[in-house]
CSV table of C-alpha atoms in Angstrom, one decimal:
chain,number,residue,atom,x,y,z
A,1,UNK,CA,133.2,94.8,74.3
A,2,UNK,CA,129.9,93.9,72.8
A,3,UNK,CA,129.8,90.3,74.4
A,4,UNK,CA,130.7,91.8,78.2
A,5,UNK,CA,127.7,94.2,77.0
A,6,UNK,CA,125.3,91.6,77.0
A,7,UNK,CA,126.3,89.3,79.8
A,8,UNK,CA,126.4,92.2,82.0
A,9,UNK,CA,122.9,93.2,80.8
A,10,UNK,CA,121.8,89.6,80.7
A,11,UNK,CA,123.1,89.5,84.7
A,12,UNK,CA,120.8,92.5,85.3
A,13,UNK,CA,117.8,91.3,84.0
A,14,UNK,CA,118.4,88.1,85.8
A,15,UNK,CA,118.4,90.0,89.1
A,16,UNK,CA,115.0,92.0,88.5
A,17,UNK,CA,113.5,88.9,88.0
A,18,UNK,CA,114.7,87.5,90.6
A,19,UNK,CA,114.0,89.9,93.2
A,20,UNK,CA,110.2,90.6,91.4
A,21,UNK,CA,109.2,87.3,92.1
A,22,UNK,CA,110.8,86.7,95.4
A,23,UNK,CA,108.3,90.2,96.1
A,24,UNK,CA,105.4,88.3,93.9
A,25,UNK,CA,106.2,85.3,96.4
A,26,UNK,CA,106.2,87.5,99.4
A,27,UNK,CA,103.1,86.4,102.2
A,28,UNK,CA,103.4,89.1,104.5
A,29,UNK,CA,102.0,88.5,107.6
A,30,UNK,CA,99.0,91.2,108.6
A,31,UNK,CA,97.4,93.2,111.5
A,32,UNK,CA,93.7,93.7,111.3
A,33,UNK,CA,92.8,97.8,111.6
A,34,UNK,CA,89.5,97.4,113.2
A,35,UNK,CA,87.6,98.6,110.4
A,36,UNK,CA,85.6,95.0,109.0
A,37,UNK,CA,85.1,96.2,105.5
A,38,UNK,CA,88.4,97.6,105.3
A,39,UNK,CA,90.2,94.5,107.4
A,40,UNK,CA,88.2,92.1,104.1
A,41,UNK,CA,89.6,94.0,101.5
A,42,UNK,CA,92.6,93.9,103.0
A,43,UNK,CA,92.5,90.4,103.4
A,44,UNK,CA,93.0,90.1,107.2
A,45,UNK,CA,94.6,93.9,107.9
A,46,UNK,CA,97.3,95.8,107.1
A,47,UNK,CA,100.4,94.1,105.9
A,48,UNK,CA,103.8,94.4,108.5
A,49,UNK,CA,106.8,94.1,106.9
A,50,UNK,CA,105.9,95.8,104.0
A,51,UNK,CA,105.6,99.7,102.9
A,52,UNK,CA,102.8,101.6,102.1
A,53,UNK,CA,101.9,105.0,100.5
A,54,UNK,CA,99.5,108.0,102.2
A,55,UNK,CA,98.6,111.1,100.3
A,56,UNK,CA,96.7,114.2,100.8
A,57,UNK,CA,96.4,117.2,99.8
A,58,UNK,CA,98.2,120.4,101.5
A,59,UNK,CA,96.3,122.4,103.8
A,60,UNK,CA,93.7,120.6,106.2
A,61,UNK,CA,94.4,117.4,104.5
A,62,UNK,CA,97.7,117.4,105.3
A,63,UNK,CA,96.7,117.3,109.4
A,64,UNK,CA,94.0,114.4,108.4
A,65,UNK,CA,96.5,112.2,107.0
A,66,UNK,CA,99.1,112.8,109.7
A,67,UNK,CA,96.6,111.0,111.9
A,68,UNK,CA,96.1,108.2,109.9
A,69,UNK,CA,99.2,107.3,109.5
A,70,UNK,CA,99.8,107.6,113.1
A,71,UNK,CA,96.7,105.3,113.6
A,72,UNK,CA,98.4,102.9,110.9
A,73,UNK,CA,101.3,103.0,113.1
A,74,UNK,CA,99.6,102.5,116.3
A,75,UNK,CA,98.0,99.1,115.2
A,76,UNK,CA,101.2,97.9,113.0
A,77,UNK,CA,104.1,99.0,115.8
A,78,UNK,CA,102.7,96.6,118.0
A,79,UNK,CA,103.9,98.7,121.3
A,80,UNK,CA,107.5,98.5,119.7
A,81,UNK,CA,109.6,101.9,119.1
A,82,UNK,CA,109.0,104.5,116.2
A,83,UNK,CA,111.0,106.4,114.6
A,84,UNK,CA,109.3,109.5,111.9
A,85,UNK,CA,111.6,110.9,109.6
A,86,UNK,CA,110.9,114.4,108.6
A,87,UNK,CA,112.3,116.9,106.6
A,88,UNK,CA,113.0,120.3,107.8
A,89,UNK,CA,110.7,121.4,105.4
A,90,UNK,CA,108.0,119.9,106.2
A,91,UNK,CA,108.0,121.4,109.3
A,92,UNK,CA,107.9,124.5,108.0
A,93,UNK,CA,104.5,124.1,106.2
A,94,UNK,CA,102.8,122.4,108.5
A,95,UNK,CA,104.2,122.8,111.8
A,96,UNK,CA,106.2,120.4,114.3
A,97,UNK,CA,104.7,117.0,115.6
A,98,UNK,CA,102.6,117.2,118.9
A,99,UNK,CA,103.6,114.6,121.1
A,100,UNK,CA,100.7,115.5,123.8
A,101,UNK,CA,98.7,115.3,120.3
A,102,UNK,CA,100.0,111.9,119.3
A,103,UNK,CA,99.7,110.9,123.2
A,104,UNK,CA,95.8,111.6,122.8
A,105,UNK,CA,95.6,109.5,119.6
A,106,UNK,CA,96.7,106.6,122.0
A,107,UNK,CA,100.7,106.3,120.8
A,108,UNK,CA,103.0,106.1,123.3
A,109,UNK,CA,105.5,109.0,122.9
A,110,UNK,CA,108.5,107.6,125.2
A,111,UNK,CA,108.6,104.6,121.9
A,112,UNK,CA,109.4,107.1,119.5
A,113,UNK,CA,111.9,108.7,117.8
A,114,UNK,CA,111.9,111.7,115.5
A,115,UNK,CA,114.5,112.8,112.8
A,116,UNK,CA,114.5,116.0,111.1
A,117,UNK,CA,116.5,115.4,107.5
A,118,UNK,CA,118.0,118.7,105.3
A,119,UNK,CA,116.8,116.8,102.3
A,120,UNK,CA,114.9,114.4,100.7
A,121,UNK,CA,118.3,112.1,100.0
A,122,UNK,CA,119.1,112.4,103.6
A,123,UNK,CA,115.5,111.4,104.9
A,124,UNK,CA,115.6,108.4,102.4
A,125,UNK,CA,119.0,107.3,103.7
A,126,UNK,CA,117.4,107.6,107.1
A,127,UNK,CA,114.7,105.8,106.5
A,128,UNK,CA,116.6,102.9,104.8
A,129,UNK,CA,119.2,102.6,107.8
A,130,UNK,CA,116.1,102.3,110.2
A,131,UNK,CA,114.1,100.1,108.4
A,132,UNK,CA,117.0,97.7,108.2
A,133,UNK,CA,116.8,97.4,112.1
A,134,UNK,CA,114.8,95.0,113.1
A,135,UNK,CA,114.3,96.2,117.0
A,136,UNK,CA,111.9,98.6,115.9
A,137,UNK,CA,108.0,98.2,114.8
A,138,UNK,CA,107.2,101.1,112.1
A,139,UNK,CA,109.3,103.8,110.7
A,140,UNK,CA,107.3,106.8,108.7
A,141,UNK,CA,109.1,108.5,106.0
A,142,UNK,CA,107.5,112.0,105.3
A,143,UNK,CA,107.9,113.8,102.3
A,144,UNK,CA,106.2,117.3,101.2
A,145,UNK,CA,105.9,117.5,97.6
A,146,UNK,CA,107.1,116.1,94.5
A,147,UNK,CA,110.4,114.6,95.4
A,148,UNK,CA,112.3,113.2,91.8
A,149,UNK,CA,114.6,110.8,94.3
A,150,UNK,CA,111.6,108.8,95.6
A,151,UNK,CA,111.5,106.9,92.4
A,152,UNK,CA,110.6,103.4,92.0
A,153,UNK,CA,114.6,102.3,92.5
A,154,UNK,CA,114.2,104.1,96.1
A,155,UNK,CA,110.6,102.4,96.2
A,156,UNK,CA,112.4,99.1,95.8
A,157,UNK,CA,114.8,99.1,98.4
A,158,UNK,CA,112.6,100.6,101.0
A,159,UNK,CA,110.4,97.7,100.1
A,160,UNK,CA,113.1,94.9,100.2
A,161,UNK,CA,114.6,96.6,103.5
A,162,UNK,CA,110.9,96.7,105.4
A,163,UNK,CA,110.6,92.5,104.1
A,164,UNK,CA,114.3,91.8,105.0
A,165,UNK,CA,114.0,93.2,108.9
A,166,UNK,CA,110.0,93.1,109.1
A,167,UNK,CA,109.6,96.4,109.8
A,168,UNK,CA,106.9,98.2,108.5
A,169,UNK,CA,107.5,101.4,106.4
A,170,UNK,CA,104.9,104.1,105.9
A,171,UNK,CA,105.5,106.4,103.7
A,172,UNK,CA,103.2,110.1,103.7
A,173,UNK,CA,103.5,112.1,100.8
A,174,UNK,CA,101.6,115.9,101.2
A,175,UNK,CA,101.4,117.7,98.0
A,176,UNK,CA,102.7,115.2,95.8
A,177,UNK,CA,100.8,113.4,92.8
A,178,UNK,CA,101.3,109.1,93.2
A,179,UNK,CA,103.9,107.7,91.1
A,180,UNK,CA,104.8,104.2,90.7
A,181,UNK,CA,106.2,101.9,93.4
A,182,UNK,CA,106.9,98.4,94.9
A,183,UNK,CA,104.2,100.1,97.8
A,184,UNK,CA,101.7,97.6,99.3
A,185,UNK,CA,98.8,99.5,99.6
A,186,UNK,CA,98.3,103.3,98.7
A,187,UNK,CA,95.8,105.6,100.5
A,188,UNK,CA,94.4,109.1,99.7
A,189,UNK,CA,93.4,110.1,103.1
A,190,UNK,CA,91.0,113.6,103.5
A,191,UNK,CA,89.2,114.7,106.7
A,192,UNK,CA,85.5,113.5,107.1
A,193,UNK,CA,83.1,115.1,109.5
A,194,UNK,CA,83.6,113.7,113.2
A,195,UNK,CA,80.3,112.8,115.3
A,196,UNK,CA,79.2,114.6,117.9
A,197,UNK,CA,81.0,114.6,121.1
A,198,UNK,CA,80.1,114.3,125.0
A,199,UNK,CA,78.7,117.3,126.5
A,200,UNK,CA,82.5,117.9,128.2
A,201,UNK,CA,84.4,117.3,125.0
A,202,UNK,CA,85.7,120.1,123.0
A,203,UNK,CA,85.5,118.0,119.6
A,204,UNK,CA,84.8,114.4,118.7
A,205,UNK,CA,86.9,111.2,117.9
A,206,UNK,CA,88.9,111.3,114.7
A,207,UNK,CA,87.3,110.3,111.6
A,208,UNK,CA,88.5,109.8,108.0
A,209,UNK,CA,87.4,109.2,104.8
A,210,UNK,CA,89.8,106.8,103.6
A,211,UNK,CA,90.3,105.6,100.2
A,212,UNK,CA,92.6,102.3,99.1
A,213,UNK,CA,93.6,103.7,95.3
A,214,UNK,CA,96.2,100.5,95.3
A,215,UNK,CA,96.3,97.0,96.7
A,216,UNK,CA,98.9,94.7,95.5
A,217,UNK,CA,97.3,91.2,96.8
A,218,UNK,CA,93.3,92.2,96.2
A,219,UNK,CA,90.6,94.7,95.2
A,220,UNK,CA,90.8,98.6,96.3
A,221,UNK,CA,87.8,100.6,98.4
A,222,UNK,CA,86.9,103.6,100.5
A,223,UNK,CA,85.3,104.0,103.6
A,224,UNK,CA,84.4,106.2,106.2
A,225,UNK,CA,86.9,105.4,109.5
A,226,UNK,CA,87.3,106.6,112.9
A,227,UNK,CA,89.9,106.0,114.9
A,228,UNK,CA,89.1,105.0,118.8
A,229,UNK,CA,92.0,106.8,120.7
A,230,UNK,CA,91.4,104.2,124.1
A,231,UNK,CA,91.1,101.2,121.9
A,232,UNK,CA,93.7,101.9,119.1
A,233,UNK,CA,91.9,101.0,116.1
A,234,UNK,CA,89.3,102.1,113.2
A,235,UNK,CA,85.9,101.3,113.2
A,236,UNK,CA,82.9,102.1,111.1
A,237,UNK,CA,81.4,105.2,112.4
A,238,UNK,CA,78.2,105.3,114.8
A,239,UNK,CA,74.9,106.0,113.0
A,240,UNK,CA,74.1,109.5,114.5
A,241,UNK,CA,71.4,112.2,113.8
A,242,UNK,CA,72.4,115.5,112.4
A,243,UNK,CA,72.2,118.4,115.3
A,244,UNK,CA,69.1,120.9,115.1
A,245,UNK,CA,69.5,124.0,117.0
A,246,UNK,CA,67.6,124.5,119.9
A,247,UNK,CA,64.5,127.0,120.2
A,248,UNK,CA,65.3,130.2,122.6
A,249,UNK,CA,64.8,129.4,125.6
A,250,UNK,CA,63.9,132.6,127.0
A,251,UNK,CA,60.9,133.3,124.4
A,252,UNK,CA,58.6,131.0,122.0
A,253,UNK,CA,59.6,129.3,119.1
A,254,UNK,CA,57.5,132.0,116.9
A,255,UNK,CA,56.3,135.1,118.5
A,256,UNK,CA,53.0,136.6,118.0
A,257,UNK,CA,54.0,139.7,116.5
A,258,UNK,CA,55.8,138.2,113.7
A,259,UNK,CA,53.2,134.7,113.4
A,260,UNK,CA,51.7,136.4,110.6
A,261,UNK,CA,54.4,137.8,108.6
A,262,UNK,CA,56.2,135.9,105.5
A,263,UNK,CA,59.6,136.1,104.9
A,264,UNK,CA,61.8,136.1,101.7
């Protein structure tokens, strides 16, 4: 009993090690995000055929990294189909996905596909079956909180699935802290202020402030990226001055009656 012990044990190791180094071995290739600082860290882009990790915070944050990872997915999918698997309770916290919204980041909502799970077992399963088919460009696998089944077993053979089919997984976690993975990259995405739009926008372009806690093949960063809906990528944001309010038009900057006053 003791002997069968061992071999079996000894057959286990031997497959860790194998499929460790086949992953140390692994050249993915990668699609540059626009961004030139983040694109040389990187070492040429974003790797496809590989997963990777976004968090944020709940609240606001949660919104910020939604469109990152939607901008992540717009360079990587390469106009191919999408699917996003959700659970239902994610939905409940921060609301359903906007496909006019996602339209106006530049995806195309016609190539994607979304999939509301019960659980977080169910999503994963979902997210594994997709990423094994290779027809499709990105799959997103959204989790809200701490979730003890997206361990580093379930890490593993998201990660062997997304190398086998070279699909690219992206995984956003809201309300969760990092735990370890087989991820390629991780990201902690928050919202960063957005310049100043034209005089008939609403609300400028989409800016983040990015930062790479994890890079498997090279150092980490952060910047400062916004997303260009027309042109589908990140770029380092325009140098702009900070807006100063106008004087009242219909009366001086300082009236006379009150030049001489001082205030608290």
């Amino acid at each position: 009993m003791t002997g069968a012990r061992t071999n079996t044990l000894a057959t286990l190791r031997g497959s860790i090690e194998r499929i460790e180094s086949h992953g140390d071995a692994y050249t993915p290739d990668r699609v540059a995000l626009g961004h030139a600082d983040a694109d040389a860290t990187l070492q040429g882009g974003l790797a496809v055929g590989a997963m990777h990790e976004v968090f944020a915070e709940a609240g606001r944050q949660s919104a910020a990294a939604t469109g990152f990872v939607a901008g992540l997915a717009g360079r990587a999918g390469a106009r191919r189909p999408l699917v996003w698997v959700r659970q239902d309770f994610t939905e409940i916290e921060s609301g359903a996905l906007s496909m006019s919204g996602l339209a106006e980041l530049g995806l195309d909502p016609r190539l994607m596909v979304t999939v509301r799970a019960a659980d977080v077992d169910t999503a994963l399963r979902t997210a594994a079956d997709a990423l094994a088919c290779d027809a499709l460009g990105v799959v997103v696998l959204e989790v809200w909180g701490e979730a003890r089944q997206l361990d580093l077993v379930a890490s593993r053979k998201l990660t062997l699935a997304a190398q086998a089919s070279g699909v690219t997984g992206l995984v956003l976690r809201v309300a969760a802290e990092p735990q370890p993975s087989t991820a390629e990259t991780r990201w902690i995405v928050r919202a960063a202020h957005s310049p100043p739009g034209a005089l008939w926008s609403a609300w400028g372009a989409p800016v983040f402030d990015a930062q790479l806690v994890r890079n498997r093949h090279g150092p980490v960063g952060r910047w400062i990226m916004e997303w260009k809906c027309d042109e589908c990528l990140f770029e380092k944001p325009a140098a702009y001055p900070q807006p100063v309010a106008a004087a009242p038009a219909h009366r001086p900057y300082q009236t006379p009656a009150l030049a001489g006053r001082r205030f608290a």
